[in-house]
Amino acid sequence: MGHRIAEAIIENGILKHIDRKLPQGKVKVHIIYDDAEEIAVKQERLKAIKETFGIYKNLEFDADSESKKLREEWERTLGK
């Protein structure tokens, strides 16, 4: 059994558009869709990375020691 890909628009559970003719009879399909909410989260992450890029450029390259230092600083600040 071969696989073919057809782009389609389904709105409120109703097929509104498909970019190719499907074969006669029953067609078994897998629906893969983009989650708009997930796309928004990814865009927010990319925006945050873009805004903060270069702020911590002088940090050491050892992530474990840097995270330990930052946590100690935060804990000192919270203790005050």
mmCIF file of N, CA, C and O in Angstrom:
data_model
loop_
_atom_site.group_PDB
_atom_site.id
_atom_site.type_symbol
_atom_site.label_atom_id
_atom_site.label_comp_id
_atom_site.label_asym_id
_atom_site.label_seq_id
_atom_site.Cartn_x
_atom_site.Cartn_y
_atom_site.Cartn_z
ATOM 1 N N MET A 1 0.843 -1.169 0.000
ATOM 2 C CA MET A 1 0.000 0.000 0.000
ATOM 3 C C MET A 1 0.897 1.244 0.000
ATOM 4 O O MET A 1 1.749 1.404 0.855
ATOM 5 N N GLY A 2 0.704 2.109 -0.959
ATOM 6 C CA GLY A 2 1.479 3.337 -1.053
ATOM 7 C C GLY A 2 0.819 4.462 -0.291
ATOM 8 O O GLY A 2 -0.341 4.375 0.108
ATOM 9 N N HIS A 3 1.553 5.487 -0.072
ATOM 10 C CA HIS A 3 1.036 6.660 0.626
ATOM 11 C C HIS A 3 1.059 7.853 -0.320
ATOM 12 O O HIS A 3 2.005 8.056 -1.056
ATOM 13 N N ARG A 4 0.034 8.642 -0.273
ATOM 14 C CA ARG A 4 -0.044 9.895 -1.014
ATOM 15 C C ARG A 4 -0.472 10.971 -0.025
ATOM 16 O O ARG A 4 -1.187 10.704 0.924
ATOM 17 N N ILE A 5 -0.037 12.175 -0.277
ATOM 18 C CA ILE A 5 -0.371 13.290 0.614
ATOM 19 C C ILE A 5 -1.278 14.257 -0.123
ATOM 20 O O ILE A 5 -0.994 14.657 -1.249
ATOM 21 N N ALA A 6 -2.380 14.618 0.520
ATOM 22 C CA ALA A 6 -3.298 15.616 -0.018
ATOM 23 C C ALA A 6 -3.466 16.699 1.039
ATOM 24 O O ALA A 6 -3.685 16.401 2.212
ATOM 25 N N GLU A 7 -3.346 17.935 0.629
ATOM 26 C CA GLU A 7 -3.575 19.063 1.535
ATOM 27 C C GLU A 7 -5.073 19.344 1.555
ATOM 28 O O GLU A 7 -5.709 19.391 0.506
ATOM 29 N N ALA A 8 -5.629 19.503 2.749
ATOM 30 C CA ALA A 8 -7.065 19.740 2.865
ATOM 31 C C ALA A 8 -7.342 20.759 3.950
ATOM 32 O O ALA A 8 -6.531 20.970 4.850
ATOM 33 N N ILE A 9 -8.506 21.386 3.863
ATOM 34 C CA ILE A 9 -8.978 22.293 4.903
ATOM 35 C C ILE A 9 -10.273 21.698 5.452
ATOM 36 O O ILE A 9 -11.221 21.466 4.712
ATOM 37 N N ILE A 10 -10.260 21.439 6.751
ATOM 38 C CA ILE A 10 -11.443 20.931 7.439
ATOM 39 C C ILE A 10 -11.854 21.996 8.428
ATOM 40 O O ILE A 10 -11.069 22.408 9.281
ATOM 41 N N GLU A 11 -13.082 22.464 8.305
ATOM 42 C CA GLU A 11 -13.576 23.524 9.176
ATOM 43 C C GLU A 11 -14.796 23.030 9.923
ATOM 44 O O GLU A 11 -15.772 22.603 9.318
ATOM 45 N N ASN A 12 -14.724 23.067 11.253
ATOM 46 C CA ASN A 12 -15.819 22.582 12.106
ATOM 47 C C ASN A 12 -16.223 21.161 11.731
ATOM 48 O O ASN A 12 -17.400 20.822 11.676
ATOM 49 N N GLY A 13 -15.239 20.313 11.435
ATOM 50 C CA GLY A 13 -15.501 18.914 11.129
ATOM 51 C C GLY A 13 -15.988 18.641 9.717
ATOM 52 O O GLY A 13 -16.317 17.507 9.385
ATOM 53 N N ILE A 14 -16.047 19.654 8.869
ATOM 54 C CA ILE A 14 -16.547 19.489 7.497
ATOM 55 C C ILE A 14 -15.410 19.787 6.532
ATOM 56 O O ILE A 14 -14.738 20.813 6.633
ATOM 57 N N LEU A 15 -15.209 18.871 5.574
ATOM 58 C CA LEU A 15 -14.177 19.052 4.560
ATOM 59 C C LEU A 15 -14.567 20.208 3.658
ATOM 60 O O LEU A 15 -15.579 20.162 2.967
ATOM 61 N N LYS A 16 -13.751 21.269 3.666
ATOM 62 C CA LYS A 16 -14.059 22.465 2.878
ATOM 63 C C LYS A 16 -13.271 22.516 1.576
ATOM 64 O O LYS A 16 -13.749 23.041 0.580
ATOM 65 N N HIS A 17 -12.051 22.006 1.572
ATOM 66 C CA HIS A 17 -11.210 22.080 0.382
ATOM 67 C C HIS A 17 -10.189 20.942 0.411
ATOM 68 O O HIS A 17 -9.679 20.587 1.465
ATOM 69 N N ILE A 18 -9.883 20.385 -0.751
ATOM 70 C CA ILE A 18 -8.813 19.398 -0.889
ATOM 71 C C ILE A 18 -8.105 19.672 -2.198
ATOM 72 O O ILE A 18 -8.741 20.060 -3.185
ATOM 73 N N ASP A 19 -6.798 19.521 -2.215
ATOM 74 C CA ASP A 19 -6.019 19.941 -3.388
ATOM 75 C C ASP A 19 -5.907 18.890 -4.494
ATOM 76 O O ASP A 19 -5.271 19.143 -5.509
ATOM 77 N N ARG A 20 -6.498 17.737 -4.331
ATOM 78 C CA ARG A 20 -6.448 16.713 -5.378
ATOM 79 C C ARG A 20 -7.659 15.798 -5.297
ATOM 80 O O ARG A 20 -8.337 15.736 -4.281
ATOM 81 N N LYS A 21 -7.908 15.105 -6.349
ATOM 82 C CA LYS A 21 -9.019 14.170 -6.404
ATOM 83 C C LYS A 21 -8.633 12.898 -5.658
ATOM 84 O O LYS A 21 -7.523 12.388 -5.803
ATOM 85 N N LEU A 22 -9.559 12.402 -4.845
ATOM 86 C CA LEU A 22 -9.320 11.174 -4.096
ATOM 87 C C LEU A 22 -9.885 9.984 -4.871
ATOM 88 O O LEU A 22 -10.803 10.143 -5.677
ATOM 89 N N PRO A 23 -9.355 8.776 -4.606
ATOM 90 C CA PRO A 23 -9.869 7.594 -5.303
ATOM 91 C C PRO A 23 -11.300 7.265 -4.865
ATOM 92 O O PRO A 23 -11.751 7.700 -3.799
ATOM 93 N N GLN A 24 -12.011 6.501 -5.681
ATOM 94 C CA GLN A 24 -13.375 6.083 -5.369
ATOM 95 C C GLN A 24 -13.380 5.132 -4.172
ATOM 96 O O GLN A 24 -12.397 4.470 -3.882
ATOM 97 N N GLY A 25 -14.495 5.050 -3.494
ATOM 98 C CA GLY A 25 -14.653 4.144 -2.354
ATOM 99 C C GLY A 25 -14.135 4.756 -1.063
ATOM 100 O O GLY A 25 -13.937 5.961 -0.943
ATOM 101 N N LYS A 26 -13.908 3.894 -0.081
ATOM 102 C CA LYS A 26 -13.419 4.345 1.223
ATOM 103 C C LYS A 26 -11.933 4.669 1.145
ATOM 104 O O LYS A 26 -11.172 3.997 0.461
ATOM 105 N N VAL A 27 -11.551 5.671 1.882
ATOM 106 C CA VAL A 27 -10.150 6.068 1.957
ATOM 107 C C VAL A 27 -9.777 6.141 3.438
ATOM 108 O O VAL A 27 -10.404 6.860 4.210
ATOM 109 N N LYS A 28 -8.770 5.360 3.828
ATOM 110 C CA LYS A 28 -8.277 5.413 5.203
ATOM 111 C C LYS A 28 -7.269 6.562 5.273
ATOM 112 O O LYS A 28 -6.368 6.658 4.448
ATOM 113 N N VAL A 29 -7.425 7.452 6.255
ATOM 114 C CA VAL A 29 -6.564 8.633 6.336
ATOM 115 C C VAL A 29 -5.977 8.781 7.739
ATOM 116 O O VAL A 29 -6.507 8.259 8.712
ATOM 117 N N HIS A 30 -4.886 9.499 7.800
ATOM 118 C CA HIS A 30 -4.292 9.953 9.051
ATOM 119 C C HIS A 30 -4.356 11.471 8.988
ATOM 120 O O HIS A 30 -3.868 12.068 8.033
ATOM 121 N N ILE A 31 -4.959 12.080 9.977
ATOM 122 C CA ILE A 31 -5.065 13.540 9.982
ATOM 123 C C ILE A 31 -3.975 14.088 10.887
ATOM 124 O O ILE A 31 -3.916 13.789 12.070
ATOM 125 N N ILE A 32 -3.124 14.887 10.302
ATOM 126 C CA ILE A 32 -2.054 15.558 11.030
ATOM 127 C C ILE A 32 -2.314 17.050 10.879
ATOM 128 O O ILE A 32 -2.442 17.540 9.761
ATOM 129 N N TYR A 33 -2.416 17.754 11.993
ATOM 130 C CA TYR A 33 -2.760 19.169 11.891
ATOM 131 C C TYR A 33 -1.833 20.010 12.760
ATOM 132 O O TYR A 33 -1.193 19.518 13.677
ATOM 133 N N ASP A 34 -1.744 21.293 12.402
ATOM 134 C CA ASP A 34 -0.951 22.245 13.163
ATOM 135 C C ASP A 34 -1.811 22.802 14.278
ATOM 136 O O ASP A 34 -2.939 23.224 14.049
ATOM 137 N N ASP A 35 -1.267 22.801 15.460
ATOM 138 C CA ASP A 35 -1.959 23.336 16.625
ATOM 139 C C ASP A 35 -1.601 24.808 16.752
ATOM 140 O O ASP A 35 -0.452 25.163 17.004
ATOM 141 N N ALA A 36 -2.563 25.682 16.550
ATOM 142 C CA ALA A 36 -2.315 27.128 16.569
ATOM 143 C C ALA A 36 -1.731 27.570 17.907
ATOM 144 O O ALA A 36 -0.877 28.451 17.958
ATOM 145 N N GLU A 37 -2.162 26.967 18.998
ATOM 146 C CA GLU A 37 -1.664 27.341 20.319
ATOM 147 C C GLU A 37 -0.185 26.982 20.444
ATOM 148 O O GLU A 37 0.610 27.753 20.966
ATOM 149 N N GLU A 38 0.198 25.816 19.937
ATOM 150 C CA GLU A 38 1.595 25.389 19.989
ATOM 151 C C GLU A 38 2.472 26.316 19.156
ATOM 152 O O GLU A 38 3.582 26.649 19.537
ATOM 153 N N ILE A 39 1.966 26.751 18.026
ATOM 154 C CA ILE A 39 2.711 27.682 17.176
ATOM 155 C C ILE A 39 2.936 28.991 17.922
ATOM 156 O O ILE A 39 4.028 29.556 17.888
ATOM 157 N N ALA A 40 1.924 29.465 18.637
ATOM 158 C CA ALA A 40 2.045 30.717 19.396
ATOM 159 C C ALA A 40 3.101 30.583 20.492
ATOM 160 O O ALA A 40 3.891 31.502 20.717
ATOM 161 N N VAL A 41 3.136 29.437 21.168
ATOM 162 C CA VAL A 41 4.130 29.212 22.224
ATOM 163 C C VAL A 41 5.533 29.224 21.630
ATOM 164 O O VAL A 41 6.449 29.831 22.189
ATOM 165 N N LYS A 42 5.711 28.570 20.488
ATOM 166 C CA LYS A 42 7.021 28.554 19.842
ATOM 167 C C LYS A 42 7.450 29.961 19.448
ATOM 168 O O LYS A 42 8.609 30.334 19.610
ATOM 169 N N GLN A 43 6.521 30.754 18.950
ATOM 170 C CA GLN A 43 6.847 32.119 18.553
ATOM 171 C C GLN A 43 7.251 32.953 19.763
ATOM 172 O O GLN A 43 8.167 33.761 19.690
ATOM 173 N N GLU A 44 6.588 32.743 20.906
ATOM 174 C CA GLU A 44 6.949 33.466 22.131
ATOM 175 C C GLU A 44 8.354 33.090 22.581
ATOM 176 O O GLU A 44 9.129 33.951 23.000
ATOM 177 N N ARG A 45 8.679 31.785 22.494
ATOM 178 C CA ARG A 45 10.023 31.339 22.876
ATOM 179 C C ARG A 45 11.079 31.988 21.986
ATOM 180 O O ARG A 45 12.092 32.464 22.476
ATOM 181 N N LEU A 46 10.832 31.964 20.681
ATOM 182 C CA LEU A 46 11.787 32.563 19.754
ATOM 183 C C LEU A 46 11.953 34.056 20.015
ATOM 184 O O LEU A 46 13.061 34.588 19.959
ATOM 185 N N LYS A 47 10.858 34.746 20.340
ATOM 186 C CA LYS A 47 10.910 36.176 20.632
ATOM 187 C C LYS A 47 11.754 36.427 21.886
ATOM 188 O O LYS A 47 12.589 37.329 21.914
ATOM 189 N N ALA A 48 11.550 35.597 22.923
ATOM 190 C CA ALA A 48 12.305 35.750 24.169
ATOM 191 C C ALA A 48 13.790 35.496 23.930
ATOM 192 O O ALA A 48 14.640 36.228 24.454
ATOM 193 N N ILE A 49 14.103 34.496 23.142
ATOM 194 C CA ILE A 49 15.507 34.206 22.836
ATOM 195 C C ILE A 49 16.125 35.369 22.080
ATOM 196 O O ILE A 49 17.247 35.797 22.374
ATOM 197 N N LYS A 50 15.393 35.891 21.124
ATOM 198 C CA LYS A 50 15.897 37.007 20.319
ATOM 199 C C LYS A 50 16.137 38.246 21.185
ATOM 200 O O LYS A 50 17.149 38.930 21.040
ATOM 201 N N GLU A 51 15.220 38.524 22.121
ATOM 202 C CA GLU A 51 15.343 39.707 22.979
ATOM 203 C C GLU A 51 16.488 39.589 23.977
ATOM 204 O O GLU A 51 17.105 40.584 24.346
ATOM 205 N N THR A 52 16.752 38.366 24.465
ATOM 206 C CA THR A 52 17.762 38.191 25.511
ATOM 207 C C THR A 52 19.104 37.711 24.981
ATOM 208 O O THR A 52 20.044 37.556 25.758
ATOM 209 N N PHE A 53 19.223 37.489 23.693
ATOM 210 C CA PHE A 53 20.471 36.998 23.117
ATOM 211 C C PHE A 53 21.603 37.973 23.413
ATOM 212 O O PHE A 53 21.495 39.163 23.183
ATOM 213 N N GLY A 54 22.681 37.462 23.964
ATOM 214 C CA GLY A 54 23.856 38.293 24.224
ATOM 215 C C GLY A 54 23.904 38.909 25.603
ATOM 216 O O GLY A 54 24.920 39.460 25.992
ATOM 217 N N ILE A 55 22.828 38.839 26.357
ATOM 218 C CA ILE A 55 22.819 39.448 27.701
ATOM 219 C C ILE A 55 23.842 38.774 28.607
ATOM 220 O O ILE A 55 24.546 39.419 29.356
ATOM 221 N N TYR A 56 23.930 37.448 28.527
ATOM 222 C CA TYR A 56 24.820 36.690 29.402
ATOM 223 C C TYR A 56 26.062 36.203 28.659
ATOM 224 O O TYR A 56 26.547 35.122 28.891
ATOM 225 N N LYS A 57 26.594 37.020 27.770
ATOM 226 C CA LYS A 57 27.709 36.567 26.939
ATOM 227 C C LYS A 57 28.998 36.336 27.724
ATOM 228 O O LYS A 57 29.870 35.633 27.261
ATOM 229 N N ASN A 58 29.150 36.888 28.916
ATOM 230 C CA ASN A 58 30.384 36.718 29.688
ATOM 231 C C ASN A 58 30.312 35.565 30.681
ATOM 232 O O ASN A 58 31.211 35.405 31.487
ATOM 233 N N LEU A 59 29.256 34.783 30.646
ATOM 234 C CA LEU A 59 29.138 33.656 31.566
ATOM 235 C C LEU A 59 30.135 32.568 31.190
ATOM 236 O O LEU A 59 30.526 32.425 30.040
ATOM 237 N N GLU A 60 30.514 31.782 32.192
ATOM 238 C CA GLU A 60 31.374 30.631 31.929
ATOM 239 C C GLU A 60 30.614 29.633 31.071
ATOM 240 O O GLU A 60 29.390 29.658 31.002
ATOM 241 N N PHE A 61 31.333 28.729 30.456
ATOM 242 C CA PHE A 61 30.690 27.760 29.576
ATOM 243 C C PHE A 61 30.188 26.531 30.317
ATOM 244 O O PHE A 61 29.559 25.670 29.737
ATOM 245 N N ASP A 62 30.446 26.431 31.608
ATOM 246 C CA ASP A 62 29.978 25.292 32.388
ATOM 247 C C ASP A 62 28.568 25.603 32.908
ATOM 248 O O ASP A 62 28.398 26.356 33.865
ATOM 249 N N ALA A 63 27.573 25.032 32.277
ATOM 250 C CA ALA A 63 26.180 25.333 32.620
ATOM 251 C C ALA A 63 25.846 24.943 34.049
ATOM 252 O O ALA A 63 25.091 25.648 34.725
ATOM 253 N N ASP A 64 26.401 23.834 34.550
ATOM 254 C CA ASP A 64 26.094 23.394 35.912
ATOM 255 C C ASP A 64 26.571 24.410 36.950
ATOM 256 O O ASP A 64 25.829 24.768 37.863
ATOM 257 N N SER A 65 27.801 24.875 36.799
ATOM 258 C CA SER A 65 28.314 25.826 37.791
ATOM 259 C C SER A 65 27.583 27.161 37.682
ATOM 260 O O SER A 65 27.316 27.817 38.687
ATOM 261 N N GLU A 66 27.246 27.579 36.459
ATOM 262 C CA GLU A 66 26.519 28.839 36.287
ATOM 263 C C GLU A 66 25.126 28.766 36.907
ATOM 264 O O GLU A 66 24.685 29.695 37.567
ATOM 265 N N SER A 67 24.434 27.642 36.702
ATOM 266 C CA SER A 67 23.095 27.522 37.279
ATOM 267 C C SER A 67 23.175 27.488 38.802
ATOM 268 O O SER A 67 22.320 28.053 39.484
ATOM 269 N N LYS A 68 24.223 26.856 39.337
ATOM 270 C CA LYS A 68 24.399 26.814 40.787
ATOM 271 C C LYS A 68 24.626 28.230 41.335
ATOM 272 O O LYS A 68 24.027 28.618 42.334
ATOM 273 N N LYS A 69 25.477 29.010 40.648
ATOM 274 C CA LYS A 69 25.740 30.390 41.077
ATOM 275 C C LYS A 69 24.469 31.230 41.046
ATOM 276 O O LYS A 69 24.169 31.965 41.995
ATOM 277 N N LEU A 70 23.726 31.125 39.952
ATOM 278 C CA LEU A 70 22.488 31.901 39.831
ATOM 279 C C LEU A 70 21.491 31.523 40.913
ATOM 280 O O LEU A 70 20.847 32.385 41.514
ATOM 281 N N ARG A 71 21.350 30.223 41.172
ATOM 282 C CA ARG A 71 20.403 29.777 42.193
ATOM 283 C C ARG A 71 20.811 30.312 43.568
ATOM 284 O O ARG A 71 19.971 30.762 44.341
ATOM 285 N N GLU A 72 22.105 30.282 43.879
ATOM 286 C CA GLU A 72 22.569 30.806 45.170
ATOM 287 C C GLU A 72 22.260 32.293 45.290
ATOM 288 O O GLU A 72 21.828 32.757 46.343
ATOM 289 N N GLU A 73 22.456 33.042 44.204
ATOM 290 C CA GLU A 73 22.142 34.466 44.233
ATOM 291 C C GLU A 73 20.653 34.703 44.450
ATOM 292 O O GLU A 73 20.255 35.573 45.211
ATOM 293 N N TRP A 74 19.820 33.924 43.763
ATOM 294 C CA TRP A 74 18.368 34.081 43.913
ATOM 295 C C TRP A 74 17.937 33.738 45.330
ATOM 296 O O TRP A 74 17.109 34.413 45.912
ATOM 297 N N GLU A 75 18.510 32.659 45.889
ATOM 298 C CA GLU A 75 18.134 32.237 47.244
ATOM 299 C C GLU A 75 18.547 33.294 48.267
ATOM 300 O O GLU A 75 17.831 33.547 49.223
ATOM 301 N N ARG A 76 19.707 33.934 48.053
ATOM 302 C CA ARG A 76 20.132 35.010 48.959
ATOM 303 C C ARG A 76 19.156 36.173 48.880
ATOM 304 O O ARG A 76 18.787 36.757 49.887
ATOM 305 N N THR A 77 18.737 36.498 47.672
ATOM 306 C CA THR A 77 17.809 37.605 47.473
ATOM 307 C C THR A 77 16.458 37.308 48.115
ATOM 308 O O THR A 77 15.849 38.172 48.725
ATOM 309 N N LEU A 78 16.005 36.062 47.999
ATOM 310 C CA LEU A 78 14.714 35.686 48.586
ATOM 311 C C LEU A 78 14.783 35.673 50.110
ATOM 312 O O LEU A 78 13.780 35.924 50.765
ATOM 313 N N GLY A 79 15.948 35.370 50.673
ATOM 314 C CA GLY A 79 16.101 35.297 52.120
ATOM 315 C C GLY A 79 16.083 36.649 52.791
ATOM 316 O O GLY A 79 15.892 36.747 53.995
ATOM 317 N N LYS A 80 16.250 37.723 52.034
ATOM 318 C CA LYS A 80 16.297 39.063 52.640
ATOM 319 C C LYS A 80 14.936 39.576 52.951
ATOM 320 O O LYS A 80 13.936 39.334 52.464
#
